[in-house]
Amino acid sequence: MPHTSVPHLRGMSLLNDASQNKGTAFTAEERRQYGLEGLLPSHVESLDRQEERIHRHLEAKPSDLERYIYLSGLRDQSETLYYRVLMSNPAKYVPIVYAPTLGAVCQQFSHIYRRPRGMYISLEMKGRIEEVLRNWPVEDVRVICVTTGGRILGLGDIGVNGMGIPIGKLDLYTACGAVPPETLLPIQLDIGTTNSALRADPLYLGLRREPPALDVLDEFVEEFVQAVQTVFPRCCLHFEDWKGTDAIRYLEKYFPRIRCYNDDIQGTAAVTLAGLITALRIKNEPLSSQRVLFLGAGSSGLGIADMLVTAMQREGLSEQEAISRMTLMDVDGLLEASRTDLSPQQARYAKDMPPSRDLLAMVKAVKPSILIGVSTCGGAFTQEVVEEMAALNERPIIFALSLPDKNSECTAEQAYTWSNGQALFAAGLQYPAVTLNERTFYPGQANNFYIFPALGLAVYATCPDLITDDMVIKAASALADQVDPAAQERGRLFPPQSEILEVSITSATRIAEFIFDQGAATVPRPQDIRAWIESLVYTPHYHAQDAL
């Protein structure tokens, strides 16, 4: 989707408008026409030449945090050039504008703040949220990524410092899925923070108060959700990094009512399912025959378990048979029937087994074929645990998904070494290849950017009234189908990150086909769905012919 063909602004106002600024790529005629003569160096550059300069600047920066700050400044100057850089090498730049660098960014967000981006809706606006949303200059918003900052990347409650997450997440919708950036809106719901250190920080930019009582929060969120439906009726609400209990509760409340999605729950579940589908193709085994042990029973662990139950039901198991194949542990140990502290979502998985806090003992008792870590408990998959998994399974599947790296349950090198190269391994971050006994292993990264940009592109195109579990499962299967047999032979569980845009368009096509087949789309079905999807995607080019 190109930008408008004629700038509406002139002179410095045009140069200061990131959506229309071309900088040194304005032609001589454009400079005369729009009052830019004398405001730019004489030489007219191509977009390619501008991109080359940005790459050189980035290489000279001493850290990824400095690269993030530089790229944020670039986005403020030229949106087109910013996305051109990101999309030129997603595998290189996504870790800078999102995890893992974004963890450090969020910790310092109020200190490195430069200029506003997105919207901040605070409790003080309760009763006026619809009026406030109308201050946003774009009418056709298609995706809002919204957070309360209640649970950010293993950092806990960091209040409005969490705004870096929806900003970064939406950048990935465009960089990895080519969703037009003008249709995306990051929002921080400022409900206060439990973090007393932040409340005492003189540079902290959010409300300096504790979060409200639950009934007040529910009223506030309900007003926000209804205001979004009124102001942006074609919008999908993407809930991101809410406190675990709130994340589950609000997804259950709104999933059947509005076009919404929770990436921490459904995105993590879908990318995990995709990796498992590929691993099980390598093993030539069905999902329905697996036994799964989780370390971590918060929103991510429960989301994965719920999706695996649904997927196993699609393979013919009853709901109870599928649930019986899931065993979950949290910080207080096994989810078992004598515990009185379980949420209703956790109680669904409670076992009639003795209490236990010992992961190794549970591996021996349950004999899982799949071990999944979403605990943020760094090093929890010990050598003894991995060796026991390898003793129980010819090819144990071990997913250590916690972020950041210090929270990972084990490293790729540990998983391969302790299993003597038997493990099929994925992590929440990208580990380098591991060479063991003259064999090279390629650890997978179960990164949600394999799922939500493609799903977002399909939803942007087809505008279904609801996003169903089956649509999310379709996103997982479409991703798994793009790992070819040769890659599977090398132990790869996901497609190359360097091909993420092509992967996302292919997945979006499959998801859109499914949405049309289900009769859920609210737009006419095109004859060639892939060509139609490709016609809708954003490409980072200036609105006029690039200068030579």
Coordinates of C-alpha atoms in Angstrom, one line a residue:
M1 CA 0.0 0.0 0.0
P2 CA 1.9 3.2 -1.1
H3 CA 1.8 6.5 0.6
T4 CA -0.3 9.3 -0.9
S5 CA 1.2 10.5 -4.2
V6 CA 1.3 14.2 -3.3
P7 CA 2.6 15.6 0.0
H8 CA 0.2 17.8 1.8
L9 CA 2.9 19.8 3.6
R10 CA 5.7 22.1 2.5
G11 CA 9.2 23.1 3.7
M12 CA 10.3 22.1 7.1
S13 CA 6.8 20.8 8.0
L14 CA 7.2 18.2 5.2
L15 CA 10.8 17.3 6.3
N16 CA 9.5 16.8 9.9
D17 CA 6.6 14.5 8.8
A18 CA 8.0 11.0 9.1
S19 CA 5.2 9.5 6.9
Q20 CA 6.0 11.7 3.9
N21 CA 9.6 12.8 4.4
K22 CA 12.0 11.5 1.7
G23 CA 15.0 13.6 2.9
T24 CA 17.8 13.6 0.4
A25 CA 15.7 11.6 -2.1
F26 CA 13.4 14.5 -2.9
T27 CA 14.0 15.3 -6.6
A28 CA 15.1 18.7 -7.8
E29 CA 11.5 19.3 -9.1
E30 CA 10.0 18.2 -5.8
R31 CA 12.3 20.5 -3.9
R32 CA 11.1 23.5 -6.0
Q33 CA 7.5 22.4 -5.8
Y34 CA 7.4 21.9 -2.0
G35 CA 9.6 24.7 -0.8
L36 CA 12.6 22.5 0.0
E37 CA 15.3 24.3 -1.9
G38 CA 18.1 25.2 0.4
L39 CA 16.9 23.0 3.1
L40 CA 18.7 19.9 1.9
P41 CA 22.2 19.1 0.6
S42 CA 22.4 19.4 -3.2
H43 CA 22.9 15.8 -4.2
V44 CA 19.7 13.8 -4.8
E45 CA 20.0 10.3 -3.5
S46 CA 18.2 7.0 -4.1
L47 CA 16.5 5.1 -1.3
D48 CA 19.1 2.4 -1.8
R49 CA 21.9 4.9 -1.1
Q50 CA 20.1 6.3 2.0
E51 CA 19.7 2.7 3.2
E52 CA 23.4 2.1 2.7
R53 CA 24.2 5.1 5.0
I54 CA 21.9 3.8 7.7
H55 CA 23.5 0.4 7.7
R56 CA 26.9 2.0 8.1
H57 CA 25.7 4.1 11.0
L58 CA 24.2 1.1 12.7
E59 CA 27.5 -0.9 12.4
A60 CA 29.3 1.9 14.1
K61 CA 27.1 1.8 17.2
P62 CA 28.6 0.2 20.3
S63 CA 25.5 -1.8 21.5
D64 CA 22.1 -3.0 20.4
L65 CA 20.5 -0.5 22.9
E66 CA 22.3 2.3 21.0
R67 CA 21.1 0.8 17.7
Y68 CA 17.5 0.8 19.0
I69 CA 17.7 4.4 20.0
Y70 CA 19.2 5.3 16.6
L71 CA 16.5 3.4 14.8
S72 CA 13.8 5.0 16.9
G73 CA 15.2 8.4 15.8
L74 CA 15.2 7.2 12.2
R75 CA 11.5 6.2 12.4
D76 CA 10.7 9.7 13.7
Q77 CA 12.5 11.1 10.6
S78 CA 11.4 8.8 7.8
E79 CA 9.0 5.9 8.2
T80 CA 9.7 4.5 4.7
L81 CA 13.5 4.4 5.3
Y82 CA 13.0 2.9 8.7
Y83 CA 10.9 0.0 7.4
R84 CA 13.2 -0.4 4.4
V85 CA 16.1 -1.1 6.8
L86 CA 14.1 -3.5 9.0
M87 CA 12.8 -5.4 6.0
S88 CA 16.2 -5.6 4.4
N89 CA 17.4 -8.1 7.0
P90 CA 14.7 -9.1 9.6
A91 CA 16.9 -11.8 11.2
K92 CA 19.4 -9.0 12.0
Y93 CA 17.2 -6.1 13.0
V94 CA 14.2 -7.7 14.7
P95 CA 16.3 -8.7 17.8
I96 CA 17.2 -5.0 18.0
V97 CA 13.7 -3.5 17.8
Y98 CA 12.1 -6.3 19.7
A99 CA 13.3 -9.0 22.1
P100 CA 16.0 -9.4 23.4
T101 CA 17.0 -5.7 23.2
L102 CA 13.6 -4.5 24.1
G103 CA 13.9 -5.8 27.6
A104 CA 16.7 -3.3 28.3
V105 CA 14.7 -0.6 26.4
C106 CA 11.6 -1.1 28.6
Q107 CA 13.7 -0.9 31.8
Q108 CA 14.9 2.5 30.7
F109 CA 11.9 3.6 28.7
S110 CA 11.1 6.7 30.8
H111 CA 14.8 7.7 30.8
I112 CA 15.4 7.4 27.0
Y113 CA 12.0 8.8 26.0
R114 CA 12.3 11.1 23.0
R115 CA 8.9 11.9 21.6
P116 CA 5.3 10.4 21.7
R117 CA 4.4 7.4 19.7
G118 CA 1.0 5.7 20.0
M119 CA -1.5 6.6 22.7
Y120 CA -1.5 6.6 26.5
I121 CA -5.0 6.0 28.0
S122 CA -4.9 6.5 31.8
L123 CA -7.4 5.8 34.5
E124 CA -7.9 9.5 34.8
M125 CA -9.6 9.4 31.4
K126 CA -12.3 7.0 32.6
G127 CA -15.6 8.1 31.2
R128 CA -14.0 9.9 28.3
I129 CA -12.0 7.2 26.5
E130 CA -14.0 7.3 23.2
E131 CA -13.4 11.1 23.1
V132 CA -9.7 10.6 23.7
L133 CA -9.3 7.8 21.1
R134 CA -10.7 10.3 18.5
N135 CA -7.5 12.3 18.9
W136 CA -5.7 9.7 16.9
P137 CA -5.2 11.1 13.4
V138 CA -5.9 7.9 11.5
E139 CA -9.5 6.7 11.2
D140 CA -9.0 3.2 9.7
V141 CA -7.0 1.5 12.5
R142 CA -6.9 -2.2 11.9
V143 CA -4.7 -3.5 14.8
I144 CA -4.3 -2.0 18.3
C145 CA -1.6 -3.6 20.4
V146 CA -2.5 -2.8 24.0
T147 CA -0.7 -3.4 27.3
T148 CA -0.9 -2.5 30.9
G149 CA 2.8 -3.2 31.4
G150 CA 1.9 -5.7 34.0
R151 CA 4.1 -8.5 32.9
I152 CA 6.9 -7.5 30.5
L153 CA 9.5 -10.0 29.2
G154 CA 10.1 -11.5 32.6
L155 CA 10.6 -8.1 34.1
G156 CA 7.3 -8.0 36.0
D157 CA 5.2 -4.9 36.4
I158 CA 6.9 -1.9 34.8
G159 CA 3.9 0.3 34.2
V160 CA 4.1 2.7 31.2
N161 CA 7.7 1.6 30.7
G162 CA 6.1 -1.3 29.0
M163 CA 5.0 0.9 26.1
G164 CA 8.1 -0.2 24.2
I165 CA 6.4 -3.6 23.8
P166 CA 3.3 -2.6 21.7
I167 CA 5.5 -0.2 19.7
G168 CA 8.0 -3.0 18.9
K169 CA 5.3 -5.6 18.4
L170 CA 3.5 -3.5 15.8
D171 CA 6.8 -2.8 14.0
L172 CA 7.1 -6.5 13.5
Y173 CA 3.6 -6.7 12.0
T174 CA 5.1 -4.5 9.2
A175 CA 8.7 -5.8 9.1
C176 CA 7.7 -9.4 9.2
G177 CA 4.2 -9.4 7.8
A178 CA 4.0 -6.3 5.6
V179 CA 0.9 -5.0 7.3
P180 CA 0.6 -1.3 6.4
P181 CA 2.1 0.7 9.3
E182 CA -0.5 3.5 9.1
T183 CA -3.2 1.0 10.2
L184 CA -1.4 0.1 13.4
L185 CA -1.8 1.8 16.8
P186 CA 0.2 1.0 20.0
I187 CA -1.7 1.8 23.2
Q188 CA -0.6 1.8 26.8
L189 CA -3.4 1.5 29.4
D190 CA -1.9 3.4 32.3
I191 CA -3.5 1.9 35.4
G192 CA -0.6 2.6 37.8
T193 CA 2.1 0.1 38.8
T194 CA 2.9 -2.1 41.8
N195 CA 6.6 -1.2 41.2
S196 CA 7.4 1.2 44.0
A197 CA 10.9 1.9 42.6
L198 CA 9.3 3.3 39.5
R199 CA 6.8 5.3 41.4
A200 CA 9.7 6.9 43.2
D201 CA 11.7 7.6 40.0
P202 CA 11.5 11.3 39.2
L203 CA 11.7 10.5 35.5
Y204 CA 9.0 7.9 35.5
L205 CA 6.3 8.9 33.0
G206 CA 3.3 7.1 34.3
L207 CA 0.7 7.4 37.0
R208 CA 2.3 7.2 40.4
R209 CA -0.2 5.0 42.1
E210 CA -1.1 1.4 42.7
P211 CA -3.3 -0.4 40.2
P212 CA -7.1 -0.1 41.0
A213 CA -9.3 -2.7 42.5
L214 CA -10.5 -5.4 40.1
D215 CA -14.0 -4.1 39.7
V216 CA -12.6 -0.6 38.7
L217 CA -10.1 -2.2 36.3
D218 CA -12.9 -4.2 34.7
E219 CA -15.0 -1.1 34.2
F220 CA -12.1 0.7 32.7
V221 CA -11.1 -2.1 30.3
E222 CA -14.8 -2.6 29.3
E223 CA -15.1 1.1 28.5
F224 CA -11.9 1.0 26.5
V225 CA -13.0 -2.1 24.5
Q226 CA -16.3 -0.6 23.7
A227 CA -14.7 2.7 22.7
V228 CA -12.4 0.9 20.3
Q229 CA -15.4 -0.9 18.7
T230 CA -17.0 2.6 18.1
V231 CA -14.0 4.6 16.9
F232 CA -12.2 1.8 15.0
P233 CA -14.9 -0.7 14.0
R234 CA -12.6 -2.8 11.8
C235 CA -9.9 -3.0 14.4
C236 CA -8.4 -6.2 16.0
L237 CA -7.4 -5.8 19.7
H238 CA -4.0 -7.5 20.3
F239 CA -3.6 -7.9 24.1
E240 CA 0.1 -8.0 25.0
D241 CA 2.0 -8.5 28.3
W242 CA -0.9 -8.2 30.8
K243 CA -0.6 -9.6 34.2
G244 CA -1.1 -13.4 33.8
T245 CA -4.5 -13.6 35.6
D246 CA -5.8 -10.5 33.8
A247 CA -4.5 -11.9 30.4
I248 CA -6.5 -15.1 30.8
R249 CA -9.6 -13.5 32.2
Y250 CA -9.9 -10.8 29.6
L251 CA -9.2 -13.2 26.7
E252 CA -11.9 -15.5 28.0
K253 CA -14.3 -12.5 28.3
Y254 CA -13.7 -10.8 24.9
F255 CA -12.5 -13.7 22.6
P256 CA -16.2 -14.7 21.9
R257 CA -17.4 -11.1 21.6
I258 CA -14.9 -9.1 19.5
R259 CA -12.1 -9.4 17.1
C260 CA -9.2 -9.9 19.5
Y261 CA -6.1 -12.0 20.2
N262 CA -3.6 -12.5 23.0
D263 CA -0.1 -13.1 21.7
D264 CA 1.3 -14.2 25.1
I265 CA -1.3 -16.9 25.2
Q266 CA -2.3 -17.8 21.7
G267 CA 0.8 -16.7 19.8
T268 CA 3.2 -18.5 22.1
A269 CA 0.9 -21.5 21.9
A270 CA 0.7 -21.4 18.1
V271 CA 4.5 -21.1 17.5
T272 CA 5.1 -23.9 20.0
L273 CA 2.5 -26.1 18.3
A274 CA 4.2 -25.4 14.9
G275 CA 7.6 -26.4 16.3
L276 CA 6.0 -29.6 17.8
I277 CA 4.3 -30.5 14.5
T278 CA 7.7 -30.3 12.7
A279 CA 9.5 -32.2 15.5
L280 CA 6.9 -35.0 15.3
R281 CA 7.2 -35.1 11.6
I282 CA 10.9 -35.8 12.1
K283 CA 9.9 -38.5 14.6
N284 CA 7.0 -39.7 12.4
E285 CA 4.6 -39.7 15.4
P286 CA 1.2 -38.1 15.9
L287 CA 0.6 -35.3 18.4
S288 CA -2.2 -37.3 20.0
S289 CA 0.3 -40.0 21.3
Q290 CA 2.5 -37.6 23.2
R291 CA 2.9 -36.9 26.9
V292 CA 3.7 -33.3 27.7
L293 CA 5.3 -32.0 30.9
F294 CA 5.3 -28.2 31.5
L295 CA 7.4 -26.3 33.9
G296 CA 5.4 -23.1 34.1
A297 CA 1.6 -22.9 34.5
G298 CA 0.9 -19.2 34.0
S299 CA -0.8 -17.7 31.0
S300 CA 1.7 -19.0 28.5
G301 CA 1.9 -22.5 29.8
L302 CA -1.9 -22.7 30.1
G303 CA -2.3 -21.3 26.6
I304 CA 0.0 -23.9 25.1
A305 CA -1.7 -26.7 27.0
D306 CA -5.1 -25.5 25.9
M307 CA -4.1 -25.3 22.3
L308 CA -2.4 -28.8 22.4
V309 CA -5.6 -30.2 23.9
T310 CA -7.6 -28.6 21.0
A311 CA -5.1 -29.9 18.4
M312 CA -5.2 -33.4 19.9
Q313 CA -9.0 -33.4 19.8
R314 CA -8.7 -32.6 16.1
E315 CA -6.7 -35.9 15.8
G316 CA -9.6 -37.8 17.5
L317 CA -9.0 -37.7 21.2
S318 CA -11.7 -36.7 23.6
E319 CA -11.1 -33.6 25.7
Q320 CA -10.5 -35.6 28.8
E321 CA -8.1 -37.9 27.0
A322 CA -6.1 -34.9 25.7
I323 CA -6.1 -33.2 29.1
S324 CA -4.8 -36.4 30.7
R325 CA -1.7 -36.1 28.5
M326 CA -0.8 -32.7 30.0
T327 CA 1.1 -32.4 33.3
L328 CA 1.9 -28.9 34.6
M329 CA 4.1 -27.6 37.4
D330 CA 4.3 -24.0 38.7
V331 CA 6.4 -22.3 41.3
D332 CA 4.5 -24.2 44.0
G333 CA 4.9 -27.6 42.3
L334 CA 2.7 -30.0 40.5
L335 CA -0.9 -28.9 39.7
E336 CA -2.6 -31.7 41.7
A337 CA -6.0 -32.2 43.2
S338 CA -5.2 -31.4 46.8
R339 CA -4.1 -27.8 46.1
T340 CA -6.5 -25.1 47.0
D341 CA -4.6 -22.2 45.3
L342 CA -5.3 -23.2 41.7
S343 CA -7.3 -20.9 39.3
P344 CA -10.1 -22.5 37.4
Q345 CA -7.9 -22.6 34.3
Q346 CA -5.2 -24.5 36.3
A347 CA -7.6 -26.8 38.1
R348 CA -8.6 -28.2 34.7
Y349 CA -5.2 -29.9 34.6
A350 CA -4.9 -30.9 38.3
K351 CA -3.7 -34.5 38.6
D352 CA -4.6 -37.2 41.1
M353 CA -1.0 -37.5 42.2
P354 CA 1.0 -36.8 45.3
P355 CA 2.4 -33.2 45.7
S356 CA 5.8 -32.6 44.2
R357 CA 8.2 -29.8 43.6
D358 CA 10.9 -32.0 42.0
L359 CA 11.1 -31.7 38.2
L360 CA 13.4 -34.7 37.8
A361 CA 11.0 -36.8 39.9
M362 CA 8.1 -35.7 37.8
V363 CA 10.0 -36.6 34.6
K364 CA 10.6 -40.1 36.0
A365 CA 6.9 -40.4 37.1
V366 CA 5.2 -39.0 34.0
K367 CA 7.7 -40.2 31.4
P368 CA 7.0 -37.3 29.0
S369 CA 8.0 -37.3 25.4
I370 CA 7.9 -33.4 25.4
L371 CA 9.3 -31.1 28.0
I372 CA 8.3 -27.4 27.8
G373 CA 9.7 -24.6 29.9
V374 CA 7.7 -21.4 30.3
S375 CA 8.8 -20.8 33.9
T376 CA 11.4 -18.0 33.7
C377 CA 13.4 -20.2 36.0
G378 CA 16.9 -20.1 34.5
G379 CA 18.8 -23.4 34.4
A380 CA 15.8 -25.5 35.6
F381 CA 16.4 -28.1 32.9
T382 CA 19.4 -29.6 34.6
Q383 CA 21.8 -32.2 33.2
E384 CA 20.0 -34.9 35.2
V385 CA 16.6 -33.8 33.7
V386 CA 17.8 -33.7 30.1
E387 CA 19.6 -37.1 30.5
E388 CA 16.5 -38.6 31.9
M389 CA 14.5 -37.3 28.9
A390 CA 17.0 -38.8 26.6
A391 CA 16.9 -42.1 28.5
L392 CA 13.1 -42.2 28.1
N393 CA 12.9 -41.1 24.4
E394 CA 15.1 -41.8 21.4
R395 CA 14.4 -38.2 20.3
P396 CA 13.2 -36.1 23.3
I397 CA 11.5 -32.9 22.4
I398 CA 12.8 -30.1 24.7
F399 CA 11.5 -26.5 24.4
A400 CA 13.1 -24.0 26.8
L401 CA 11.0 -20.9 25.9
S402 CA 11.6 -18.4 28.8
L403 CA 13.0 -15.0 28.1
P404 CA 15.4 -13.2 28.4
D405 CA 18.4 -15.4 28.1
K406 CA 19.1 -15.5 31.9
N407 CA 15.6 -17.1 32.3
S408 CA 16.1 -19.8 29.7
E409 CA 15.6 -23.3 31.3
C410 CA 18.6 -24.5 29.4
T411 CA 20.8 -23.5 26.5
A412 CA 21.0 -25.3 23.1
E413 CA 24.5 -26.5 23.8
Q414 CA 23.4 -28.0 27.1
A415 CA 20.3 -29.7 25.5
Y416 CA 22.4 -31.3 22.7
T417 CA 25.4 -32.2 24.9
W418 CA 23.4 -33.7 27.7
S419 CA 21.2 -35.7 25.3
N420 CA 24.2 -36.8 23.2
G421 CA 22.6 -35.0 20.2
Q422 CA 19.3 -36.8 20.5
A423 CA 17.2 -33.7 21.5
L424 CA 14.9 -31.8 19.2
F425 CA 15.3 -28.4 20.7
A426 CA 13.8 -25.0 20.5
A427 CA 14.2 -21.9 22.7
G428 CA 12.6 -18.5 23.1
L429 CA 15.7 -16.9 21.8
Q430 CA 18.0 -17.8 18.9
Y431 CA 21.0 -19.8 20.0
P432 CA 23.9 -20.3 17.5
A433 CA 24.5 -23.7 15.8
V434 CA 26.1 -26.3 18.0
T435 CA 28.7 -28.8 16.8
L436 CA 28.9 -32.1 18.7
N437 CA 30.8 -35.2 17.7
E438 CA 31.3 -33.8 14.2
R439 CA 27.6 -33.1 13.8
T440 CA 26.1 -29.7 13.6
F441 CA 22.7 -29.0 15.2
Y442 CA 20.5 -26.0 14.4
P443 CA 18.4 -24.9 17.4
G444 CA 15.1 -23.4 16.6
Q445 CA 13.7 -20.2 18.0
A446 CA 10.0 -20.4 18.9
N447 CA 9.5 -16.7 18.2
N448 CA 6.0 -15.4 18.0
F449 CA 6.9 -13.3 15.0
Y450 CA 6.4 -16.5 13.0
I451 CA 2.7 -16.3 13.9
F452 CA 1.2 -12.9 14.7
P453 CA 2.3 -10.9 11.6
A454 CA 0.9 -13.6 9.3
L455 CA -2.3 -13.8 11.3
G456 CA -2.5 -10.1 11.4
L457 CA -2.1 -9.8 7.7
A458 CA -4.9 -12.4 7.1
V459 CA -7.2 -10.6 9.5
Y460 CA -6.4 -7.2 8.0
A461 CA -7.3 -8.6 4.6
T462 CA -10.4 -10.6 5.4
C463 CA -11.9 -8.7 8.4
P464 CA -13.6 -11.7 10.2
D465 CA -15.8 -10.7 13.1
L466 CA -13.9 -13.1 15.4
I467 CA -10.5 -14.7 15.6
T468 CA -11.2 -18.4 16.4
D469 CA -8.9 -21.1 17.9
D470 CA -9.1 -22.9 14.5
M471 CA -7.6 -19.8 12.8
V472 CA -4.7 -19.8 15.2
I473 CA -4.2 -23.5 14.7
K474 CA -4.2 -23.0 11.0
A475 CA -1.5 -20.4 11.4
A476 CA 0.6 -23.0 13.3
S477 CA 0.1 -25.7 10.6
A478 CA 0.8 -23.2 7.8
L479 CA 4.1 -22.4 9.4
A480 CA 5.1 -26.0 10.0
D481 CA 4.4 -26.8 6.4
Q482 CA 7.1 -24.4 5.3
V483 CA 9.9 -26.5 6.9
D484 CA 11.0 -28.7 4.1
P485 CA 12.2 -32.3 4.5
A486 CA 15.9 -31.3 3.9
A487 CA 15.6 -28.7 6.7
Q488 CA 14.0 -31.3 9.0
E489 CA 16.9 -33.7 8.3
R490 CA 19.2 -31.0 9.8
G491 CA 16.9 -30.8 12.9
R492 CA 15.4 -27.4 11.9
L493 CA 12.0 -26.9 13.4
F494 CA 11.2 -23.5 11.9
P495 CA 11.8 -21.8 8.5
P496 CA 14.8 -19.4 8.2
Q497 CA 14.2 -16.1 9.9
S498 CA 15.8 -14.4 6.8
E499 CA 12.7 -15.5 4.8
I500 CA 10.2 -14.3 7.4
L501 CA 8.3 -12.0 5.0
E502 CA 7.8 -14.7 2.4
V503 CA 6.9 -17.1 5.2
S504 CA 4.3 -14.7 6.6
I505 CA 2.7 -14.0 3.2
T506 CA 2.4 -17.8 2.5
S507 CA 0.9 -18.4 6.0
A508 CA -1.5 -15.4 5.6
T509 CA -2.7 -16.9 2.3
R510 CA -3.4 -20.2 4.0
I511 CA -5.2 -18.5 6.9
A512 CA -7.2 -16.3 4.6
E513 CA -8.2 -19.3 2.5
F514 CA -9.4 -21.0 5.7
I515 CA -11.3 -17.9 6.8
F516 CA -13.1 -17.7 3.4
D517 CA -13.8 -21.5 3.5
Q518 CA -15.4 -21.1 7.0
G519 CA -17.6 -18.2 5.7
A520 CA -16.1 -15.9 8.3
A521 CA -14.7 -13.2 6.0
T522 CA -16.6 -10.0 5.7
V523 CA -15.2 -9.1 2.2
P524 CA -15.8 -10.8 -1.1
R525 CA -13.6 -13.8 -1.9
P526 CA -11.0 -13.0 -4.6
Q527 CA -10.3 -15.5 -7.4
D528 CA -6.6 -15.7 -6.5
I529 CA -6.1 -15.2 -2.8
R530 CA -2.3 -15.1 -2.8
A531 CA -2.2 -12.4 -5.5
W532 CA -4.9 -10.5 -3.6
I533 CA -2.9 -10.7 -0.3
E534 CA 0.3 -9.6 -2.2
S535 CA -1.6 -6.6 -3.6
L536 CA -2.5 -5.4 -0.1
V537 CA 1.0 -5.6 1.5
Y538 CA 3.1 -2.6 2.4
T539 CA 6.3 -2.1 0.5
P540 CA 8.8 0.6 1.8
H541 CA 9.1 2.8 -1.3
Y542 CA 8.7 6.5 -1.7
H543 CA 5.5 7.7 -3.2
A544 CA 7.3 9.1 -6.3
Q545 CA 9.9 7.4 -8.5
D546 CA 13.2 6.9 -6.5
A547 CA 15.9 9.3 -7.6
L548 CA 18.8 7.9 -9.6

